[in-house]
Short mmCIF file of C-alpha atoms in Angstrom, two decimals:
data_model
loop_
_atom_site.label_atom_id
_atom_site.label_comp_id
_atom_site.label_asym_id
_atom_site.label_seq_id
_atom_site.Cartn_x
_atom_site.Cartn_y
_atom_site.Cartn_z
CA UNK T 48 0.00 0.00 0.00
CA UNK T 49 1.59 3.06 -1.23
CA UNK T 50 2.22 5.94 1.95
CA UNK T 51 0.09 8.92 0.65
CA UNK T 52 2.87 11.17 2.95
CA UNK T 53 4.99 10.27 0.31
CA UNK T 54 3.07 11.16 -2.91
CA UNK T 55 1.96 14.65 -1.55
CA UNK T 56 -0.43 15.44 -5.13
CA UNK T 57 -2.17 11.85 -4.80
CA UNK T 58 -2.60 12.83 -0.82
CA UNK T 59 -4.16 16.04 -1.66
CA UNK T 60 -6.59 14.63 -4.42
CA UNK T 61 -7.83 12.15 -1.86
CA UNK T 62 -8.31 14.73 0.99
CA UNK T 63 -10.13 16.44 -1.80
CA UNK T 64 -12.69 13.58 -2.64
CA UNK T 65 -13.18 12.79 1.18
CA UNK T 66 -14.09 16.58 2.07
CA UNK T 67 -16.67 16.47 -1.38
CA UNK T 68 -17.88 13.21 -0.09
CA UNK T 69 -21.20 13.95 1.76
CA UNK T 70 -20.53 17.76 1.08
CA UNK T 71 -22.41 20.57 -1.16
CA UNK T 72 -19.69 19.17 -3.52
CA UNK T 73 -21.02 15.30 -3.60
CA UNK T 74 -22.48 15.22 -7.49
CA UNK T 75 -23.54 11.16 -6.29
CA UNK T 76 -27.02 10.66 -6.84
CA UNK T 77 -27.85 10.18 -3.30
CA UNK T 78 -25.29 13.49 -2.40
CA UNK T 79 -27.98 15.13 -5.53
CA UNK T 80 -30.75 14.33 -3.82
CA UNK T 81 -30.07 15.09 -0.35
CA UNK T 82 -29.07 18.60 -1.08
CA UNK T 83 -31.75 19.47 -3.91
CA UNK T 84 -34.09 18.02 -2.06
CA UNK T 85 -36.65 20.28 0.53
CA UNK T 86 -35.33 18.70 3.96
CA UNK T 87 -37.61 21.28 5.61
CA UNK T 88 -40.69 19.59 4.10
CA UNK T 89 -39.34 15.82 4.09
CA UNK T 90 -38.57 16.88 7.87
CA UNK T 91 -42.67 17.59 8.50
CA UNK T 92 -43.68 15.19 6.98
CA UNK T 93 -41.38 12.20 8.56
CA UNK T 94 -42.72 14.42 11.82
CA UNK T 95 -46.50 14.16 10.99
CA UNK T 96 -45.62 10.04 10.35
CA UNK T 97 -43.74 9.64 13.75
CA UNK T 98 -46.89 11.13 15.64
CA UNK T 99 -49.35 8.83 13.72
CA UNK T 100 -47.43 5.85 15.01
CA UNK T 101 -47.84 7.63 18.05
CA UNK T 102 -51.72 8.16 17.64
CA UNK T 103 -52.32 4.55 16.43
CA UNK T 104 -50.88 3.10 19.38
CA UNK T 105 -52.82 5.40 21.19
CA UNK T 106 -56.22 4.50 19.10
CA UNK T 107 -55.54 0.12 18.62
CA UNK T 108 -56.47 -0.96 22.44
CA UNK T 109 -60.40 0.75 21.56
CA UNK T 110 -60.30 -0.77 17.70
CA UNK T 111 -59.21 -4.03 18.87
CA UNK T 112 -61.83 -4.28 22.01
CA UNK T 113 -64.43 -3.35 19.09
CA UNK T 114 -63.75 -5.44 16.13
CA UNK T 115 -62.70 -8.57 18.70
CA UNK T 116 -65.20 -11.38 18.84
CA UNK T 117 -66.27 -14.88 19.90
CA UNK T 118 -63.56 -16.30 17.13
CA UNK T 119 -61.28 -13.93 16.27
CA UNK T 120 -59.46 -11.48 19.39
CA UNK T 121 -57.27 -8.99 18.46
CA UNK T 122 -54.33 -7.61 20.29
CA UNK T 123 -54.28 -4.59 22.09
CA UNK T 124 -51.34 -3.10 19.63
CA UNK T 125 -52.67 -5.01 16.65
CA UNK T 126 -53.05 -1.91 14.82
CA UNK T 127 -49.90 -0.30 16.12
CA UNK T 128 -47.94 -2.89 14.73
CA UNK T 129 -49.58 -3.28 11.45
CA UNK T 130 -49.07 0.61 10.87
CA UNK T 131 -45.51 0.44 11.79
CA UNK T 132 -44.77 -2.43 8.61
CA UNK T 133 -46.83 -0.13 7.14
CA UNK T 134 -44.97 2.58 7.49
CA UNK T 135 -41.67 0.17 6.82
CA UNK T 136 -42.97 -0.16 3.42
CA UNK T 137 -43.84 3.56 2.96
CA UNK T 138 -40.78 5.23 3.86
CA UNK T 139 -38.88 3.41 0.64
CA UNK T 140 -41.23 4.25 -1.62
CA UNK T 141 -41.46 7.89 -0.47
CA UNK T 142 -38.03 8.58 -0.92
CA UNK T 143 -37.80 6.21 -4.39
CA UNK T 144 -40.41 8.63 -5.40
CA UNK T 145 -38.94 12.11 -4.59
CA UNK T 146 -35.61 10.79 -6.34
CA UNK T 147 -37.00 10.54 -9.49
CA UNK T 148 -36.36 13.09 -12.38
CA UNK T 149 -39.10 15.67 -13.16
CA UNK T 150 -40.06 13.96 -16.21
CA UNK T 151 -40.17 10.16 -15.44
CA UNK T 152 -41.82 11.10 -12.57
CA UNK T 153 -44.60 12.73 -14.83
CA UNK T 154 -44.80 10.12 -17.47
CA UNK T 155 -44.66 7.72 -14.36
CA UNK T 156 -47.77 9.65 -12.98
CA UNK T 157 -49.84 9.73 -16.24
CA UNK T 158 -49.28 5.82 -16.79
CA UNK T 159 -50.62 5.52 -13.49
CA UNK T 160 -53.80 7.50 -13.46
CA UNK T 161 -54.72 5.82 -16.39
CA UNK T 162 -54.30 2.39 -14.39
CA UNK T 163 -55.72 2.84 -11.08
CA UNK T 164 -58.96 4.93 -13.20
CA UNK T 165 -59.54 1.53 -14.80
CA UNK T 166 -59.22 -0.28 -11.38
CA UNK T 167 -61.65 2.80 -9.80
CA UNK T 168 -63.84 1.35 -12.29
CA UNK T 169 -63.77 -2.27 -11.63
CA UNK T 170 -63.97 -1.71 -7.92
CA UNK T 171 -68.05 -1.41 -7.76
CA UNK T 172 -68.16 -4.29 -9.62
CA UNK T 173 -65.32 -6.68 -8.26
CA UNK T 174 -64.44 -4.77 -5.31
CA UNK T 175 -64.68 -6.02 -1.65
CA UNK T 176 -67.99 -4.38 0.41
CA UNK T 177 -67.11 -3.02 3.93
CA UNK T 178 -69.57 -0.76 5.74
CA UNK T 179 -72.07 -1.14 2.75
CA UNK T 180 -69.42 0.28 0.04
CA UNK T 181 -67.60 -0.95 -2.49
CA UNK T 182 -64.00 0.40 -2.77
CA UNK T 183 -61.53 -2.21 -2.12
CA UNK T 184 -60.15 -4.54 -4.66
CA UNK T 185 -58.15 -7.56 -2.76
CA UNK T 186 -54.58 -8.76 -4.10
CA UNK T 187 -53.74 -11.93 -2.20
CA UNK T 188 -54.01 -11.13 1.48
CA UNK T 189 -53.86 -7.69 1.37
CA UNK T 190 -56.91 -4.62 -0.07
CA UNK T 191 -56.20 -1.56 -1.35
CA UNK T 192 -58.24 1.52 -2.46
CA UNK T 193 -57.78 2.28 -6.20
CA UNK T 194 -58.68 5.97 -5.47
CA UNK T 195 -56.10 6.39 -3.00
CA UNK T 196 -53.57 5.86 -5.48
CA UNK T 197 -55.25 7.53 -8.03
CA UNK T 198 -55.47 11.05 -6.37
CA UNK T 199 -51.74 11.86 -6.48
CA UNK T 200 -51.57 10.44 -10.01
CA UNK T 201 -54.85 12.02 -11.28
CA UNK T 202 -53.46 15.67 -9.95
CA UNK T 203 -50.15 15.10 -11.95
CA UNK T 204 -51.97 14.11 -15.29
CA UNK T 205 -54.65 17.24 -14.76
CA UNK T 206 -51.58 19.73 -14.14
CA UNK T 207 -49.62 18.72 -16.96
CA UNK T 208 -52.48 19.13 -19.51
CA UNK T 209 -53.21 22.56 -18.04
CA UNK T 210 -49.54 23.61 -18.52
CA UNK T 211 -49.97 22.35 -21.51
CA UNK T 212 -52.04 25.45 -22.84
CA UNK T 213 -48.95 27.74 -22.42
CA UNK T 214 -47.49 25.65 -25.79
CA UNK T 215 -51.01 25.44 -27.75
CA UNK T 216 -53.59 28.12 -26.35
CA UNK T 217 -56.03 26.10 -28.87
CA UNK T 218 -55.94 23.31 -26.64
CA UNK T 219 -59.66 22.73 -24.78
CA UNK T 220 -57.58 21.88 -21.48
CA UNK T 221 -60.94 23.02 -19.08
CA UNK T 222 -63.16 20.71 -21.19
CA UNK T 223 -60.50 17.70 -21.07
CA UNK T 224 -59.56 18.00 -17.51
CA UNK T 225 -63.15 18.56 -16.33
CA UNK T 226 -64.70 15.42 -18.61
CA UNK T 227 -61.97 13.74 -16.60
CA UNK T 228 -62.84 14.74 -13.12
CA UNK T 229 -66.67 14.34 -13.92
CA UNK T 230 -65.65 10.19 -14.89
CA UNK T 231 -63.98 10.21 -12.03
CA UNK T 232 -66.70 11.55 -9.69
CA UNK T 233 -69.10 9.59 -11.13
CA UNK T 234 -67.30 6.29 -10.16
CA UNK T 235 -66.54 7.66 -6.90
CA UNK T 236 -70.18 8.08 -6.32
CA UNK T 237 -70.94 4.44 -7.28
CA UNK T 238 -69.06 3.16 -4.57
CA UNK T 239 -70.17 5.31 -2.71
CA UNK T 240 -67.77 7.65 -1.43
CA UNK T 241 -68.81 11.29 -1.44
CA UNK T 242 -65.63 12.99 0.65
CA UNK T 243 -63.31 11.66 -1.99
CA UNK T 244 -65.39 13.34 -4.58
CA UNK T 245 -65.08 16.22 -2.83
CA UNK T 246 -61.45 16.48 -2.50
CA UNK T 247 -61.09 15.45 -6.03
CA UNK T 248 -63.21 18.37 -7.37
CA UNK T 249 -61.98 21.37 -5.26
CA UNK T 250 -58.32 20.20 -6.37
CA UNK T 251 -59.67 20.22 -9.60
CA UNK T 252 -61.11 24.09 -9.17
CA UNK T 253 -58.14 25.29 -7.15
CA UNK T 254 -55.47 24.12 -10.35
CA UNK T 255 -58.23 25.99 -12.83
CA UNK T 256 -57.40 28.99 -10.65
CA UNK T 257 -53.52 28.33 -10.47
CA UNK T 258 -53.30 28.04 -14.04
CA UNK T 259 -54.71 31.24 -15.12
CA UNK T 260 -58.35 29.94 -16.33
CA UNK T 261 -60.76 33.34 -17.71
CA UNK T 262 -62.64 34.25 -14.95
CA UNK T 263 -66.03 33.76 -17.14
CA UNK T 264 -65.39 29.58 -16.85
CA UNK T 265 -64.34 30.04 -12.85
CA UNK T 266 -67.56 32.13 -12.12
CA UNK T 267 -69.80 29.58 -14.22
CA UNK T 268 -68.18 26.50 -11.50
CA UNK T 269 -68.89 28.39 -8.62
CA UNK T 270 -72.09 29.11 -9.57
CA UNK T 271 -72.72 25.31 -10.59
CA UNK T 272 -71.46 24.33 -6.71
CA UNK T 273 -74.99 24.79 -4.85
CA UNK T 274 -76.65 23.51 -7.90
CA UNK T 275 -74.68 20.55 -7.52
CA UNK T 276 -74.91 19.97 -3.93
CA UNK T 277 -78.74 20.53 -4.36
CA UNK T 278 -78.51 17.91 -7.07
CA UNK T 279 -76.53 15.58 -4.65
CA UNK T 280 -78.94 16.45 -2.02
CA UNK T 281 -82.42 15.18 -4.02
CA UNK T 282 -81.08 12.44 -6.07
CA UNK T 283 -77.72 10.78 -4.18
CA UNK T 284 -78.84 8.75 -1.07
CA UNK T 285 -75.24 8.80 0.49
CA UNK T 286 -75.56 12.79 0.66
CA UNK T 287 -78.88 13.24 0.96
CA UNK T 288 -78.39 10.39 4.01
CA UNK T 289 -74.89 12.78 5.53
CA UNK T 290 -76.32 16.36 5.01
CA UNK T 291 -79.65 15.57 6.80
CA UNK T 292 -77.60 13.88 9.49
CA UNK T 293 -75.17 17.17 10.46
CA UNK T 294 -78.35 19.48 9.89
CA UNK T 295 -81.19 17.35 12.03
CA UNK T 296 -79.74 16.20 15.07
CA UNK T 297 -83.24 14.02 15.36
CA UNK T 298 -83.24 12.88 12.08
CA UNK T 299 -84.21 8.71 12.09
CA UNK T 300 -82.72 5.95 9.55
CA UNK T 301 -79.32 5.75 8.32
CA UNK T 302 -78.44 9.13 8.79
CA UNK T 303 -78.71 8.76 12.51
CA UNK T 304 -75.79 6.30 12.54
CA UNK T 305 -73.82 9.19 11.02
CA UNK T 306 -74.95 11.88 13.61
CA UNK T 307 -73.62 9.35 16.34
CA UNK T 308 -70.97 8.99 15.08
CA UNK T 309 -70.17 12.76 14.90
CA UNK T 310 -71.23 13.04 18.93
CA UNK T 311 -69.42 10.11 19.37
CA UNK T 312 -66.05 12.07 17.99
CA UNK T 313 -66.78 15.55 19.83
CA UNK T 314 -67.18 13.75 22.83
CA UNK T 315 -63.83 11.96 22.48
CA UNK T 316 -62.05 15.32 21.62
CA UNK T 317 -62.99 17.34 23.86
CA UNK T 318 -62.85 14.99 26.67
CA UNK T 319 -59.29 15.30 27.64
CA UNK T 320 -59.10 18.87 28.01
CA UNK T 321 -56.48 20.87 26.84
CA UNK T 322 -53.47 18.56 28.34
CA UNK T 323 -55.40 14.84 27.53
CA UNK T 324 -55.99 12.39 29.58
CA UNK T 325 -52.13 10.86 28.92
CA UNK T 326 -51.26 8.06 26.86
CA UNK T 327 -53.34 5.14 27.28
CA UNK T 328 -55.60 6.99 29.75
CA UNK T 329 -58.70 7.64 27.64
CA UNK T 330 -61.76 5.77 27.68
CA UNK T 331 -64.34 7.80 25.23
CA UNK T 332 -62.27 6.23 22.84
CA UNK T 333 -63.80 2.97 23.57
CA UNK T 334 -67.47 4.27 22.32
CA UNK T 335 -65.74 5.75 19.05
CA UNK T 336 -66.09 3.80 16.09
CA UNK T 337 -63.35 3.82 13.81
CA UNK T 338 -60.90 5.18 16.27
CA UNK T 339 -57.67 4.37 14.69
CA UNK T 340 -58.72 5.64 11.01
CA UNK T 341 -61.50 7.76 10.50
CA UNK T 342 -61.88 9.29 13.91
CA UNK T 343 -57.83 9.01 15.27
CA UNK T 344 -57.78 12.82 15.44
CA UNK T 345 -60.42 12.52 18.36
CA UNK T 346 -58.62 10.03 20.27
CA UNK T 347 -55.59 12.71 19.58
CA UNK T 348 -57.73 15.19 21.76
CA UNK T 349 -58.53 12.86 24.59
CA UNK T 350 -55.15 11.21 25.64
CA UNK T 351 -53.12 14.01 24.55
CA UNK T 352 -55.05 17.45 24.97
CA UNK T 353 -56.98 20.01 22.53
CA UNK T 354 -52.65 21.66 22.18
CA UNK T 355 -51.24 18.43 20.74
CA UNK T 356 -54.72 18.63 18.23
CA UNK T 357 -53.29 22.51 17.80
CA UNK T 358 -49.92 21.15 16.80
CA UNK T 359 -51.09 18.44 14.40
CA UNK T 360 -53.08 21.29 12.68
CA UNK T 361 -50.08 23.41 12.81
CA UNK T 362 -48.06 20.71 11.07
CA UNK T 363 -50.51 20.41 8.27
CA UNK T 364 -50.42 23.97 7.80
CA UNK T 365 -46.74 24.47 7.83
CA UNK T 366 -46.44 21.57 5.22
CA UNK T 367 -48.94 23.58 2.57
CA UNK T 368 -47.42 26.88 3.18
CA UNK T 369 -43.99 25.78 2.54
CA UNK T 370 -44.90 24.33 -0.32
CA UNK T 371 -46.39 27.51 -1.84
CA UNK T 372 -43.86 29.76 -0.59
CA UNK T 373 -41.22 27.11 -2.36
CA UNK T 374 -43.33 27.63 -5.23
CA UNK T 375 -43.16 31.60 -5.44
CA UNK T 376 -40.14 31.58 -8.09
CA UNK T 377 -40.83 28.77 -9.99
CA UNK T 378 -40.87 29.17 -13.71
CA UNK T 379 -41.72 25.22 -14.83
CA UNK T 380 -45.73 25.74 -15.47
CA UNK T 381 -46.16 21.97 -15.09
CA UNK T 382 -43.97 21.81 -11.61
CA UNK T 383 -45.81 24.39 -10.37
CA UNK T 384 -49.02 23.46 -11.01
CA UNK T 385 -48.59 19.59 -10.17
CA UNK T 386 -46.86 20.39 -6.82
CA UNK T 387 -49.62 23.03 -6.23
CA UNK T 388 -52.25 20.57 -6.53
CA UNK T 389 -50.59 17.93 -4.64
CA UNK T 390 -50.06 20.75 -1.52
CA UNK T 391 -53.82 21.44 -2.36
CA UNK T 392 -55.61 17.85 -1.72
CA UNK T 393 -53.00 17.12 0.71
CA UNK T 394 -54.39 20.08 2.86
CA UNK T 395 -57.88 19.74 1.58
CA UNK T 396 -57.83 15.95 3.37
CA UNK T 397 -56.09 16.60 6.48
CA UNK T 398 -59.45 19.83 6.76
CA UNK T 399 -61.99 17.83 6.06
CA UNK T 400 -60.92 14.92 8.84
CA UNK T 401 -60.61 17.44 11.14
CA UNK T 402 -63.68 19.09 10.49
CA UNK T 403 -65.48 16.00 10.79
CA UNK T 404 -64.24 15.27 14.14
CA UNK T 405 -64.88 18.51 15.67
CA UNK T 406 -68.12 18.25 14.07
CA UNK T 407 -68.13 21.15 11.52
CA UNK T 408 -68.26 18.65 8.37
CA UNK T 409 -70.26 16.01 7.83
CA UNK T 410 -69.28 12.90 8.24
CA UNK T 411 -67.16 11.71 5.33
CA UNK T 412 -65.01 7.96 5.92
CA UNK T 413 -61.63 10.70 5.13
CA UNK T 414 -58.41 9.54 6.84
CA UNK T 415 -56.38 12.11 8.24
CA UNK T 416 -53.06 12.04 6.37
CA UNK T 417 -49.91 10.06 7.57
CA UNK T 418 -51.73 9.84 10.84
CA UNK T 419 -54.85 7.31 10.49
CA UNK T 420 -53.88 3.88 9.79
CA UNK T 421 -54.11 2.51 7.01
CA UNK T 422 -51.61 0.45 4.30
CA UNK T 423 -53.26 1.78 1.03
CA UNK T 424 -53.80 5.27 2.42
CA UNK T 425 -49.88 5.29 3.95
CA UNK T 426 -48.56 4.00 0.63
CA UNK T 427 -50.75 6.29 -1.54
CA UNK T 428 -49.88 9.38 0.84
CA UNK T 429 -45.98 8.14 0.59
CA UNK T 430 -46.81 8.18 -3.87
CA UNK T 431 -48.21 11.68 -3.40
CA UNK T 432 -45.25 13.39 -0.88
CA UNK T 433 -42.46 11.35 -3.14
CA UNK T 434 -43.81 13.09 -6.27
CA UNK T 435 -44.41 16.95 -4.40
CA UNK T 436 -40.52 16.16 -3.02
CA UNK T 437 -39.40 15.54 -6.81
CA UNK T 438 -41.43 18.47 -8.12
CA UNK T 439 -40.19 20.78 -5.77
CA UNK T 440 -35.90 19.96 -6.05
CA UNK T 441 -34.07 22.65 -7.16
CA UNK T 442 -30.73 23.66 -7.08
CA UNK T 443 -30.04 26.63 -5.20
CA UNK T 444 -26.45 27.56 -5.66
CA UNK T 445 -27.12 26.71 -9.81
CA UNK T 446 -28.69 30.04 -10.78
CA UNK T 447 -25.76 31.63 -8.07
CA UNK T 448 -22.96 29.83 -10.48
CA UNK T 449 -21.12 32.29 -12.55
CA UNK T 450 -20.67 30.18 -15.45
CA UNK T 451 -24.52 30.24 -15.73
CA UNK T 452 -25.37 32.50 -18.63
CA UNK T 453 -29.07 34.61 -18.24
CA UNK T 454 -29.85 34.93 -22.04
CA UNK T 455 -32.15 37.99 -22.65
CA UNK T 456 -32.06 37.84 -26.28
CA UNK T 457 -30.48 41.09 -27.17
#
C-alpha cells in the first residue's frame, strides 16, 4: 500500500474527494438528492408520520376491544404494529419517489392514473364491500383503495395538460380536464364515497385557478357548486343520508348512525381537556367507532389534549405553506401546477378529517393524512409526498454559479 505522505499530489486529491464526499460538492445521486431536495418539508412530513405511530398506538387498544369477537381477538397493539410495517414499506417508496427526475416522474404519474382509473372502475363491480361500500379490490391477502392511489396520479396528469395550454392556447384543457374529473366523480359516487369526490373536485377548481383559467369559466363553477350539492342532495342517497344527518340532530334511519358517530367524535375530543388524559388513559375512545382511522384525530384530543390537536393542525399547515412559498419563483408551469395541486388535496384531506371530528363537516369515511392507519392510504400518501418532493428539487447555488449564462435575447 503506497504511503500517501509520500506522494503529496495523490494525498491532496484524496483529501479532496473525502471533504466532497457527503458535502455541497457530492455530485452522487444520493449526495444530488439530499441537497436538492426540501429537507424542511421531508422533515414535516417524517414528523406528521412519527406522531401517527404515536396516535395509532394510542387509538388500537379501543379498535381491537371493538372489532374482537367470539372467534377472532385482536391484540391490544394489533393496529400499532400493522401501521408500523406499514410505514416500513412507505418510507422506501417515499423517498424512491422524490428521487425521481421531473419527467419520469410525470410520465410515471400519467401511466398511473390511467391504471388505477380503470381499477376505480372495476372496484363497484369486483371490489370487496365493507360498511355497505364498495371500494376495495383484494390482491392476495392484502386490499387496497384504487382511489387512493389515483389522487396523487390524477393531480399530476390534470396539471400537466393545463400547462400544456402555455405551448397550444387552442388546446380545450378546461373541457378535457373537467370530462376527466366528472368520470372520475361519477365512479366515486358508485361506490359510494362522497368525501373523496369532494377532495377530487376542489383540487380540480383550485389548479383551474392556479393556471390562469378566464374568470367567465371560474364564475360559471362556482355558480354550478350549490346547484350541484342541491342535485346531490335530491337524487344521491349517500348525501342526501350525511347532510340531513349534520343538519337534524333528530333525524331517524341511516343518517342517525352518522350523527352518532359525529357526537361520538366531539365527545372523544374534547374529553381530555387541553393537556389529555395521557397516553393510554382515555376511555371515550372505547365508544368511538373507527378510532384508529377515520376518527384518530379525536382520540388525539382525549389522551393528549386540545394543544397536541393545535400542533397536528399546525403541522398540516406548515407543510402547505412551505410548499407555496417554495413555489413563489418557480418558472416550470407543469412543476408548479402539479406540486400546487398535490399541496392542495394534501391540505384539503387533512381539513376535512378534522372538520369531521370537531363536528363542523359532515361525516365523510376521510383519513387524516400520515396519521390514520391505514396500508393503502400510507402507501398512496408516501406516492403523493415522493412526487411533491421531486417536483419541488431545485438547485439553489445553480442560478448563483457564474458560469450560468441569463440569455435575454439582445
Amino acid at each position: 500500500m503506497t504511503d500517501i505522505r509520500a506522494n503529496p499530489t495523490k494525498g491532496a486529491r484524496l483529501m479532496a474527494q473525502v471533504k466532497k464526499r457527503g458535502g455541497r460538492g457530492d455530485r452522487s445521486p444520493l449526495g444530488t438528492w439530499f441537497w436538492d431536495i426540501d429537507r424542511m418539508l421531508l422533515l414535516l412530513t417524517l414528523l406528521l408520520i412519527a406522531i401517527g405511530l404515536i396516535a395509532v398506538a394510542a387509538a388500537s387498544p379501543a379498535s381491537a376491544v371493538r372489532y374482537s369477537g367470539e372467534h377472532k381477538k385482536f391484540a391490544p397493539l394489533y393496529y400499532f404494529w400493522r401501521q408500523l410495517m406499514w410505514v416500513g414499506v412507505s418510507l422506501p417508496v417515499l423517498f424512491a419517489v422524490s428521487m425521481l427526475p421531473a419527467v419520469l416522474a410525470r410520465r410515471l404519474a400519467v401511466a398511473g392514473a390511467g391504471v388505477f382509473g380503470l381499477l376505480l372502475a372495476l372496484a363497484p363491480l369486483i371490489g370487496a364491500a365493507h360498511n355497505g361500500a364498495r371500494r376495495w379490490i383484494g390482491v392476495g391477502i392484502a386490499e387496497f383503495q384504487p382511489s387512493e392511489f389515483l389522487k396523487p396520479m390524477f393531480i399530476v396528469t390534470v396539471a400537466w395538460l393545463l400547462s400544456l395550454k402555455a405551448k397550444d392556447d387552442e388546446l380545450p384543457t378546461v373541457l378535457m380536464t373537467g370530462a376527466m374529473t366528472a368520470l372520475v366523480a361519477f365512479l366515486l359516487m358508485l361506490q359510494p364515497d362522497f368525501g373523496q369526490t369532494v377532495i377530487f373536485c376542489t383540487v380540480w377548481m383550485a389548479l383551474l385557478m392556479i393556471a390562469g383559467t378566464p374568470m367567465r369559466y371560474l364564475a360559471g363553477l362556482v355558480a354550478m357548486v350549490p346547484v350541484g350539492l342541491g342535485a346531490a342532495y335530491m337524487f344521491y342517497g349517500t348525501a342526501r343520508q350525511r347532510i340531513d344527518a349534520f343538519l337534524f340532530p333528530n333525524v331517524e334511519g341511516e343518517g342517525a348512525a352518522d350523527h352518532f358517530q359525529v357526537d361520538a367524535a366531539h365527545r372523544t375530543l374534547t374529553a381530555g381537556g387541553w393537556t389529555g388524559t395521557g397516553p393510554g388513559g382515555g376511555s371515550a375512545k372505547f365508544g368511538l367507532p373507527e378510532a384508529h382511522t377515520d376518527y384518530i384525530f379525536s382520540v388525539i384530543g382525549e389522551e393528549f389534549g386540545l394543544i397536541a390537536c393545535s400542533v397536528v393542525a399546525i403541522v398540516f399547515l406548515a407543510i402547505v405553506v412551505r410548499v407555496f412559498v417554495k413555489l413563489l419563483d418557480e418558472q416550470d408551469e407543469f412543476k408548479l401546477l402539479a406540486a400546487s395541486g398535490l399541496a392542495v388535496q394534501f391540505g384539503a384531506q387533512a381539513l376535512v378529517s378534522m372538520a369531521v371530528n370537531t363536528g363542523l363537516a359532515p361525516s365523510k369515511g376521510m383519513t387524516l393524512p400520515f396519521i390514520s392507519y391505514g396500508g393503502s392510504s400510507m402507501i398512496a400518501l408516501s406516492i403523493g409526498m415522493g412526487l411533491l418532493l421531486a417536483f419541488t428539487r431545485r438547485n439553489p447555488f445553480l442560478t448563483r454559479s457564474p458560469y450560468v449564462v441569463r440569455w435575454s435575447g439582445e
